[in-house]
mmCIF file of C-alpha atoms in Angstrom:
data_model
loop_
_atom_site.group_PDB
_atom_site.id
_atom_site.type_symbol
_atom_site.label_atom_id
_atom_site.label_comp_id
_atom_site.label_asym_id
_atom_site.label_seq_id
_atom_site.Cartn_x
_atom_site.Cartn_y
_atom_site.Cartn_z
ATOM 1 C CA UNK A 17 134.197 -156.165 -65.611
ATOM 2 C CA UNK A 18 135.928 -158.260 -64.974
ATOM 3 C CA UNK A 19 136.843 -159.811 -61.417
ATOM 4 C CA UNK A 20 140.386 -158.329 -60.890
ATOM 5 C CA UNK A 21 141.300 -161.588 -58.439
ATOM 6 C CA UNK A 22 140.776 -163.529 -61.244
ATOM 7 C CA UNK A 23 142.734 -161.891 -63.961
ATOM 8 C CA UNK A 24 146.601 -162.302 -62.183
ATOM 9 C CA UNK A 25 148.158 -163.173 -58.892
ATOM 10 C CA UNK A 26 149.399 -160.489 -56.442
ATOM 11 C CA UNK A 27 146.519 -158.629 -57.010
ATOM 12 C CA UNK A 28 146.421 -158.047 -52.629
ATOM 13 C CA UNK A 29 145.250 -154.281 -53.533
ATOM 14 C CA UNK A 30 141.837 -155.940 -54.921
ATOM 15 C CA UNK A 31 141.924 -158.461 -52.034
ATOM 16 C CA UNK A 32 142.238 -155.472 -49.358
ATOM 17 C CA UNK A 33 139.742 -153.805 -50.964
ATOM 18 C CA UNK A 34 137.220 -156.630 -50.948
ATOM 19 C CA UNK A 35 138.456 -158.539 -47.870
ATOM 20 C CA UNK A 36 139.922 -155.630 -45.556
ATOM 21 C CA UNK A 37 142.870 -154.435 -44.672
ATOM 22 C CA UNK A 38 145.159 -156.546 -42.087
ATOM 23 C CA UNK A 39 148.245 -159.236 -42.383
ATOM 24 C CA UNK A 40 147.722 -161.109 -45.654
ATOM 25 C CA UNK A 41 149.517 -163.910 -46.721
ATOM 26 C CA UNK A 42 149.747 -163.872 -50.160
ATOM 27 C CA UNK A 43 150.282 -166.868 -51.984
ATOM 28 C CA UNK A 44 148.860 -165.887 -55.099
ATOM 29 C CA UNK A 45 152.021 -165.772 -57.578
ATOM 30 C CA UNK A 46 154.880 -168.374 -58.444
ATOM 31 C CA UNK A 47 157.534 -165.538 -57.119
ATOM 32 C CA UNK A 48 160.147 -167.643 -54.792
ATOM 33 C CA UNK A 49 159.286 -166.264 -50.780
ATOM 34 C CA UNK A 50 163.184 -165.820 -49.844
ATOM 35 C CA UNK A 51 164.311 -163.602 -51.813
ATOM 36 C CA UNK A 52 167.842 -163.717 -52.932
ATOM 37 C CA UNK A 53 169.589 -161.385 -50.204
ATOM 38 C CA UNK A 54 170.397 -157.865 -51.553
ATOM 39 C CA UNK A 55 173.689 -156.473 -50.935
ATOM 40 C CA UNK A 56 173.624 -152.860 -48.271
ATOM 41 C CA UNK A 57 176.195 -152.074 -50.053
ATOM 42 C CA UNK A 58 175.283 -152.340 -53.839
ATOM 43 C CA UNK A 59 173.912 -149.218 -54.312
ATOM 44 C CA UNK A 60 174.699 -148.124 -57.970
ATOM 45 C CA UNK A 61 174.750 -144.110 -59.148
ATOM 46 C CA UNK A 62 171.544 -142.885 -59.517
ATOM 47 C CA UNK A 63 172.652 -139.780 -61.785
ATOM 48 C CA UNK A 64 174.090 -140.851 -64.165
ATOM 49 C CA UNK A 65 172.107 -142.888 -66.946
ATOM 50 C CA UNK A 66 173.085 -146.590 -67.405
ATOM 51 C CA UNK A 67 175.867 -147.071 -69.515
ATOM 52 C CA UNK A 68 176.542 -149.641 -72.560
ATOM 53 C CA UNK A 69 179.285 -151.432 -70.472
ATOM 54 C CA UNK A 70 176.886 -152.348 -67.285
ATOM 55 C CA UNK A 71 173.985 -153.444 -69.632
ATOM 56 C CA UNK A 72 176.606 -155.696 -71.298
ATOM 57 C CA UNK A 73 178.071 -157.230 -68.135
ATOM 58 C CA UNK A 74 174.797 -157.843 -67.044
ATOM 59 C CA UNK A 75 173.876 -159.627 -69.817
ATOM 60 C CA UNK A 76 177.206 -162.008 -69.355
ATOM 61 C CA UNK A 77 176.352 -163.278 -66.239
ATOM 62 C CA UNK A 78 172.966 -163.950 -67.025
ATOM 63 C CA UNK A 79 173.638 -166.191 -70.573
ATOM 64 C CA UNK A 80 176.518 -168.161 -68.750
ATOM 65 C CA UNK A 81 173.939 -168.785 -66.250
ATOM 66 C CA UNK A 82 171.043 -169.601 -69.007
ATOM 67 C CA UNK A 83 174.295 -171.210 -70.024
ATOM 68 C CA UNK A 84 174.064 -169.372 -74.185
ATOM 69 C CA UNK A 85 176.320 -167.120 -75.655
ATOM 70 C CA UNK A 86 176.162 -163.206 -74.624
ATOM 71 C CA UNK A 87 174.913 -162.313 -78.122
ATOM 72 C CA UNK A 88 171.958 -163.805 -77.964
ATOM 73 C CA UNK A 89 170.865 -162.914 -74.977
ATOM 74 C CA UNK A 90 168.721 -159.232 -74.594
ATOM 75 C CA UNK A 91 167.945 -158.020 -71.057
ATOM 76 C CA UNK A 92 164.117 -156.591 -71.077
ATOM 77 C CA UNK A 93 161.881 -154.512 -68.415
ATOM 78 C CA UNK A 94 160.373 -157.701 -67.352
ATOM 79 C CA UNK A 95 159.447 -160.587 -69.162
ATOM 80 C CA UNK A 96 156.304 -159.648 -69.330
ATOM 81 C CA UNK A 97 157.161 -156.376 -72.419
ATOM 82 C CA UNK A 98 159.497 -158.597 -73.999
ATOM 83 C CA UNK A 99 156.338 -161.441 -74.518
ATOM 84 C CA UNK A 100 154.426 -158.042 -75.695
ATOM 85 C CA UNK A 101 156.176 -157.033 -77.998
ATOM 86 C CA UNK A 102 157.622 -160.313 -79.525
ATOM 87 C CA UNK A 103 154.000 -160.132 -82.177
ATOM 88 C CA UNK A 104 155.218 -156.986 -83.523
ATOM 89 C CA UNK A 105 158.183 -157.753 -84.181
ATOM 90 C CA UNK A 106 157.128 -162.050 -86.159
ATOM 91 C CA UNK A 107 153.609 -160.794 -87.581
ATOM 92 C CA UNK A 108 151.792 -163.839 -88.726
ATOM 93 C CA UNK A 109 149.265 -166.319 -86.852
ATOM 94 C CA UNK A 110 150.020 -168.003 -83.986
ATOM 95 C CA UNK A 111 148.982 -170.743 -81.539
ATOM 96 C CA UNK A 112 149.425 -170.606 -77.411
ATOM 97 C CA UNK A 113 149.405 -173.335 -75.240
ATOM 98 C CA UNK A 114 146.188 -174.079 -73.589
ATOM 99 C CA UNK A 115 146.232 -173.666 -70.489
ATOM 100 C CA UNK A 116 148.491 -171.548 -69.874
ATOM 101 C CA UNK A 117 149.698 -168.276 -69.074
ATOM 102 C CA UNK A 118 146.888 -165.256 -70.143
ATOM 103 C CA UNK A 119 149.524 -163.040 -71.760
ATOM 104 C CA UNK A 120 150.651 -165.746 -74.369
ATOM 105 C CA UNK A 121 146.912 -164.963 -75.798
ATOM 106 C CA UNK A 122 147.598 -161.253 -75.845
ATOM 107 C CA UNK A 123 150.820 -161.736 -77.900
ATOM 108 C CA UNK A 124 149.835 -161.916 -81.403
ATOM 109 C CA UNK A 125 146.276 -160.771 -83.076
ATOM 110 C CA UNK A 126 145.776 -163.622 -84.309
ATOM 111 C CA UNK A 127 145.927 -166.311 -81.695
ATOM 112 C CA UNK A 128 144.083 -169.054 -81.017
ATOM 113 C CA UNK A 129 145.032 -171.770 -78.146
ATOM 114 C CA UNK A 130 145.892 -175.292 -78.588
ATOM 115 C CA UNK A 131 146.030 -178.594 -76.272
ATOM 116 C CA UNK A 132 149.266 -180.557 -75.692
ATOM 117 C CA UNK A 133 149.381 -183.491 -78.485
ATOM 118 C CA UNK A 134 147.083 -181.401 -81.294
ATOM 119 C CA UNK A 135 148.498 -180.336 -84.634
ATOM 120 C CA UNK A 136 149.291 -176.730 -84.807
ATOM 121 C CA UNK A 137 148.148 -175.573 -88.624
ATOM 122 C CA UNK A 138 150.889 -174.100 -90.962
ATOM 123 C CA UNK A 139 153.619 -171.795 -90.387
ATOM 124 C CA UNK A 140 152.278 -170.629 -87.289
ATOM 125 C CA UNK A 141 154.549 -169.457 -84.130
ATOM 126 C CA UNK A 142 154.159 -171.629 -81.585
ATOM 127 C CA UNK A 143 153.857 -170.135 -77.830
ATOM 128 C CA UNK A 144 154.095 -171.928 -74.679
ATOM 129 C CA UNK A 145 155.542 -172.423 -71.151
ATOM 130 C CA UNK A 146 157.505 -175.340 -70.032
ATOM 131 C CA UNK A 147 157.068 -175.450 -66.773
ATOM 132 C CA UNK A 148 153.773 -174.608 -67.338
ATOM 133 C CA UNK A 149 151.956 -172.134 -65.893
ATOM 134 C CA UNK A 150 149.475 -172.920 -63.993
ATOM 135 C CA UNK A 151 149.921 -176.433 -64.536
ATOM 136 C CA UNK A 152 153.283 -176.729 -63.257
ATOM 137 C CA UNK A 153 153.453 -179.586 -66.190
ATOM 138 C CA UNK A 154 157.615 -180.192 -66.903
ATOM 139 C CA UNK A 155 158.522 -181.309 -70.211
ATOM 140 C CA UNK A 156 162.084 -182.608 -71.061
ATOM 141 C CA UNK A 157 164.013 -180.715 -73.477
ATOM 142 C CA UNK A 158 164.131 -183.505 -75.709
ATOM 143 C CA UNK A 159 160.455 -182.547 -76.198
ATOM 144 C CA UNK A 160 160.598 -179.330 -76.890
ATOM 145 C CA UNK A 161 163.490 -179.904 -79.297
ATOM 146 C CA UNK A 162 161.011 -182.241 -80.909
ATOM 147 C CA UNK A 163 158.474 -179.298 -81.409
ATOM 148 C CA UNK A 164 161.208 -177.003 -82.489
ATOM 149 C CA UNK A 165 161.822 -179.420 -85.584
ATOM 150 C CA UNK A 166 158.311 -179.297 -86.026
ATOM 151 C CA UNK A 167 158.344 -175.698 -86.584
ATOM 152 C CA UNK A 168 161.120 -175.309 -88.048
ATOM 153 C CA UNK A 169 159.975 -177.459 -91.099
ATOM 154 C CA UNK A 170 156.505 -175.860 -90.968
ATOM 155 C CA UNK A 171 157.843 -172.235 -91.894
ATOM 156 C CA UNK A 172 157.283 -171.616 -88.344
ATOM 157 C CA UNK A 173 159.078 -169.861 -84.658
ATOM 158 C CA UNK A 174 158.610 -171.749 -81.304
ATOM 159 C CA UNK A 175 158.417 -169.208 -78.101
ATOM 160 C CA UNK A 176 158.989 -171.255 -74.974
ATOM 161 C CA UNK A 177 158.164 -168.495 -72.239
ATOM 162 C CA UNK A 178 160.902 -170.019 -69.404
ATOM 163 C CA UNK A 179 159.667 -167.976 -66.583
ATOM 164 C CA UNK A 180 159.331 -170.716 -64.286
ATOM 165 C CA UNK A 181 162.493 -172.824 -65.672
ATOM 166 C CA UNK A 182 165.519 -171.691 -62.886
ATOM 167 C CA UNK A 183 165.230 -174.682 -60.545
ATOM 168 C CA UNK A 184 165.122 -177.120 -63.779
ATOM 169 C CA UNK A 185 168.489 -176.388 -65.542
ATOM 170 C CA UNK A 186 168.515 -179.210 -67.564
ATOM 171 C CA UNK A 187 164.786 -178.971 -69.024
ATOM 172 C CA UNK A 188 165.914 -175.484 -70.499
ATOM 173 C CA UNK A 189 166.126 -174.822 -73.829
ATOM 174 C CA UNK A 190 167.803 -172.253 -73.957
ATOM 175 C CA UNK A 191 171.763 -174.492 -75.136
ATOM 176 C CA UNK A 192 169.638 -174.957 -78.236
ATOM 177 C CA UNK A 193 169.318 -171.132 -79.518
ATOM 178 C CA UNK A 194 171.659 -169.968 -82.470
ATOM 179 C CA UNK A 195 171.135 -167.794 -85.471
ATOM 180 C CA UNK A 196 170.357 -171.276 -87.115
ATOM 181 C CA UNK A 197 167.103 -171.610 -85.485
ATOM 182 C CA UNK A 198 163.437 -170.100 -85.443
ATOM 183 C CA UNK A 199 163.349 -170.693 -81.663
ATOM 184 C CA UNK A 200 163.206 -168.188 -78.965
ATOM 185 C CA UNK A 201 163.248 -168.117 -75.127
ATOM 186 C CA UNK A 202 162.169 -165.991 -72.794
ATOM 187 C CA UNK A 203 163.267 -166.228 -69.333
ATOM 188 C CA UNK A 204 162.392 -163.990 -65.793
ATOM 189 C CA UNK A 205 164.568 -162.620 -63.209
ATOM 190 C CA UNK A 206 161.787 -161.605 -60.050
ATOM 191 C CA UNK A 207 160.371 -165.237 -59.684
ATOM 192 C CA UNK A 208 163.557 -167.357 -59.222
ATOM 193 C CA UNK A 209 165.629 -164.704 -57.132
ATOM 194 C CA UNK A 210 162.570 -163.165 -55.289
ATOM 195 C CA UNK A 211 162.959 -159.692 -56.535
ATOM 196 C CA UNK A 212 159.493 -159.473 -59.159
ATOM 197 C CA UNK A 213 159.957 -155.346 -57.977
ATOM 198 C CA UNK A 214 163.317 -155.342 -60.078
ATOM 199 C CA UNK A 215 161.187 -155.374 -63.455
ATOM 200 C CA UNK A 216 163.688 -157.488 -65.254
ATOM 201 C CA UNK A 217 163.845 -160.001 -67.532
ATOM 202 C CA UNK A 218 165.454 -161.845 -70.974
ATOM 203 C CA UNK A 219 164.739 -162.424 -74.384
ATOM 204 C CA UNK A 220 167.374 -165.298 -75.829
ATOM 205 C CA UNK A 221 167.427 -165.851 -79.704
ATOM 206 C CA UNK A 222 169.062 -165.268 -83.111
ATOM 207 C CA UNK A 223 171.030 -162.276 -83.447
ATOM 208 C CA UNK A 224 169.062 -160.367 -85.929
ATOM 209 C CA UNK A 225 165.702 -160.381 -84.306
ATOM 210 C CA UNK A 226 167.742 -159.480 -80.805
ATOM 211 C CA UNK A 227 168.959 -155.997 -82.798
ATOM 212 C CA UNK A 228 164.969 -155.644 -83.875
ATOM 213 C CA UNK A 229 164.134 -155.911 -79.929
ATOM 214 C CA UNK A 230 166.926 -153.633 -78.880
ATOM 215 C CA UNK A 231 165.762 -150.689 -81.630
ATOM 216 C CA UNK A 232 162.500 -150.550 -79.939
ATOM 217 C CA UNK A 233 163.657 -149.997 -76.579
ATOM 218 C CA UNK A 234 166.670 -147.761 -77.147
ATOM 219 C CA UNK A 235 169.708 -146.863 -75.695
ATOM 220 C CA UNK A 236 168.385 -147.626 -71.896
ATOM 221 C CA UNK A 237 166.262 -150.281 -71.475
ATOM 222 C CA UNK A 238 167.149 -151.264 -67.953
ATOM 223 C CA UNK A 239 167.803 -149.157 -64.628
ATOM 224 C CA UNK A 240 171.144 -148.653 -62.883
ATOM 225 C CA UNK A 241 169.403 -150.800 -59.773
ATOM 226 C CA UNK A 242 168.101 -153.265 -62.152
ATOM 227 C CA UNK A 243 171.594 -153.911 -64.005
ATOM 228 C CA UNK A 244 173.782 -153.941 -60.483
ATOM 229 C CA UNK A 245 171.344 -156.417 -58.604
ATOM 230 C CA UNK A 246 170.933 -158.767 -61.570
ATOM 231 C CA UNK A 247 174.731 -158.748 -62.501
ATOM 232 C CA UNK A 248 175.874 -159.980 -59.045
ATOM 233 C CA UNK A 249 172.507 -162.459 -58.362
ATOM 234 C CA UNK A 250 173.745 -163.822 -61.754
ATOM 235 C CA UNK A 251 177.131 -164.484 -60.510
ATOM 236 C CA UNK A 252 175.923 -165.907 -56.952
ATOM 237 C CA UNK A 253 176.143 -169.179 -58.117
ATOM 238 C CA UNK A 254 176.078 -171.001 -54.318
ATOM 239 C CA UNK A 255 173.146 -169.281 -53.384
ATOM 240 C CA UNK A 256 171.728 -170.391 -56.733
ATOM 241 C CA UNK A 257 172.479 -173.662 -55.881
ATOM 242 C CA UNK A 258 171.240 -173.420 -52.498
ATOM 243 C CA UNK A 259 167.727 -172.404 -53.410
ATOM 244 C CA UNK A 260 167.744 -175.249 -56.271
ATOM 245 C CA UNK A 261 167.849 -177.106 -53.824
ATOM 246 C CA UNK A 262 165.823 -175.603 -50.680
ATOM 247 C CA UNK A 263 162.821 -174.835 -52.918
ATOM 248 C CA UNK A 264 161.767 -178.435 -53.481
ATOM 249 C CA UNK A 265 162.220 -179.042 -49.891
ATOM 250 C CA UNK A 266 159.738 -176.325 -48.978
ATOM 251 C CA UNK A 267 157.500 -177.812 -51.564
ATOM 252 C CA UNK A 268 157.213 -180.830 -49.868
ATOM 253 C CA UNK A 269 156.347 -179.716 -47.047
ATOM 254 C CA UNK A 270 153.493 -177.201 -48.857
ATOM 255 C CA UNK A 271 152.053 -180.731 -49.913
ATOM 256 C CA UNK A 272 152.360 -182.446 -46.783
ATOM 257 C CA UNK A 273 150.034 -180.180 -45.591
ATOM 258 C CA UNK A 274 147.685 -179.931 -48.241
ATOM 259 C CA UNK A 275 147.062 -183.468 -48.609
ATOM 260 C CA UNK A 276 146.611 -183.102 -44.869
ATOM 261 C CA UNK A 277 143.161 -181.420 -45.977
ATOM 262 C CA UNK A 278 142.153 -183.657 -49.028
ATOM 263 C CA UNK A 279 143.583 -181.710 -51.450
ATOM 264 C CA UNK A 280 145.817 -183.059 -53.751
ATOM 265 C CA UNK A 281 148.614 -180.696 -55.216
ATOM 266 C CA UNK A 282 150.252 -181.190 -58.886
ATOM 267 C CA UNK A 283 152.906 -179.529 -60.366
ATOM 268 C CA UNK A 284 156.242 -180.438 -60.983
ATOM 269 C CA UNK A 285 157.262 -176.331 -60.258
ATOM 270 C CA UNK A 286 158.686 -176.155 -56.699
ATOM 271 C CA UNK A 287 157.903 -172.433 -57.030
ATOM 272 C CA UNK A 288 154.147 -173.311 -56.578
ATOM 273 C CA UNK A 289 151.298 -175.767 -57.086
ATOM 274 C CA UNK A 290 147.837 -176.656 -58.440
ATOM 275 C CA UNK A 291 144.975 -177.666 -56.382
ATOM 276 C CA UNK A 292 141.898 -179.698 -58.792
ATOM 277 C CA UNK A 293 138.723 -179.474 -56.250
ATOM 278 C CA UNK A 294 134.633 -178.578 -56.342
ATOM 279 C CA UNK A 295 135.105 -177.025 -53.517
ATOM 280 C CA UNK A 296 138.184 -174.083 -54.791
ATOM 281 C CA UNK A 297 135.859 -170.872 -54.943
ATOM 282 C CA UNK A 298 134.622 -171.780 -51.064
ATOM 283 C CA UNK A 299 138.078 -172.472 -50.730
ATOM 284 C CA UNK A 300 139.289 -169.051 -51.877
ATOM 285 C CA UNK A 301 136.538 -167.534 -49.833
ATOM 286 C CA UNK A 302 137.406 -168.630 -46.815
ATOM 287 C CA UNK A 303 141.374 -168.357 -47.139
ATOM 288 C CA UNK A 304 140.634 -164.764 -48.200
ATOM 289 C CA UNK A 305 139.008 -164.028 -45.235
ATOM 290 C CA UNK A 306 141.496 -165.053 -42.983
ATOM 291 C CA UNK A 307 143.543 -162.509 -45.278
ATOM 292 C CA UNK A 308 145.297 -165.676 -47.355
ATOM 293 C CA UNK A 309 145.611 -165.351 -50.950
ATOM 294 C CA UNK A 310 145.595 -167.692 -53.457
ATOM 295 C CA UNK A 311 145.240 -167.445 -56.990
ATOM 296 C CA UNK A 312 141.344 -168.774 -58.566
ATOM 297 C CA UNK A 313 140.968 -169.188 -62.200
ATOM 298 C CA UNK A 314 138.047 -167.733 -64.306
ATOM 299 C CA UNK A 315 138.816 -170.223 -67.107
ATOM 300 C CA UNK A 316 139.147 -173.256 -64.416
ATOM 301 C CA UNK A 317 136.682 -172.651 -61.327
ATOM 302 C CA UNK A 318 137.592 -176.061 -59.728
ATOM 303 C CA UNK A 319 141.531 -174.569 -59.673
ATOM 304 C CA UNK A 320 143.691 -173.310 -57.162
ATOM 305 C CA UNK A 321 147.361 -172.791 -57.860
ATOM 306 C CA UNK A 322 149.357 -172.225 -54.512
ATOM 307 C CA UNK A 323 152.421 -170.301 -53.599
ATOM 308 C CA UNK A 324 154.999 -171.572 -51.026
ATOM 309 C CA UNK A 325 154.914 -170.487 -48.155
ATOM 310 C CA UNK A 326 158.487 -169.025 -46.813
ATOM 311 C CA UNK A 327 158.287 -169.499 -43.094
ATOM 312 C CA UNK A 328 156.803 -172.481 -41.240
ATOM 313 C CA UNK A 329 155.032 -170.151 -39.430
ATOM 314 C CA UNK A 330 153.202 -169.418 -42.699
ATOM 315 C CA UNK A 331 152.540 -172.569 -42.980
ATOM 316 C CA UNK A 332 151.306 -173.550 -39.368
ATOM 317 C CA UNK A 333 148.933 -170.830 -40.599
ATOM 318 C CA UNK A 334 148.181 -172.097 -43.556
ATOM 319 C CA UNK A 335 147.228 -175.381 -42.252
ATOM 320 C CA UNK A 336 144.818 -173.747 -39.084
ATOM 321 C CA UNK A 337 142.715 -172.592 -41.532
ATOM 322 C CA UNK A 338 142.435 -175.305 -44.345
ATOM 323 C CA UNK A 339 141.104 -177.091 -41.164
ATOM 324 C CA UNK A 340 138.838 -174.692 -40.129
ATOM 325 C CA UNK A 341 136.521 -176.101 -42.489
#
């Protein structure tokens, strides 16, 4: 049986089972630790079914944030589910960028890993994340557009997982989505807004593809609470802009702590940092024994991914434990 702590981040239940209960500091995810403040008065009626209008209004608010027309946006109960449905809808062969998000390799029954710069065979669909997860590498929009042109010429699709793209609007290819393009983009609500439990994500693509998604998802794909929160959060432009400023500042303070202890953080995402070190397995154990959870990787034992702490006290706690070695 595989180690659950090597499978994905945020698995505090497995961490507690192995290292004991206590006051855990979870730095194993790339979720914004300072969540959008859900207003107390935002309590939708949960008796009636969500209305089509509420869904349409939430998708329109998200579309404006993404920079794309609302009829090219389909809400899904988490981008993870949207990704997993894609193989059923597109079929055929696929290639997924490696290293990358584990789910990308499970979307299609016939999928093979390819590294950046490695050619993609024939008309295969290419799946990648921008920024990459877990490396945090950020590709400019022009580079992704060139990959789209290559896939289109070969008769294939380009699928871009932009789960961590909200801090990088200039790099997003969401504005390139259209009926005449073989481009599908996934966006996540929970990571940037810090509300992963809302289970809200989006598929952006040609209207024919989105129509197939809607047939699979049925009439009420998103619950009323997620609809209300998503609509309000995407319209809160002041919070969004302030967060785009604050996240890099918090990431920079984390970088300084890591470097002080001989660790070299890498990646452009202000939601997480990747560290490569020979002693990564021992460091993971030491942190976990002090109830600080970071993200190890089964396929790269020299890697650890650190989420960004929310408060100075959490950062100071990490600093102390790193210095105890």
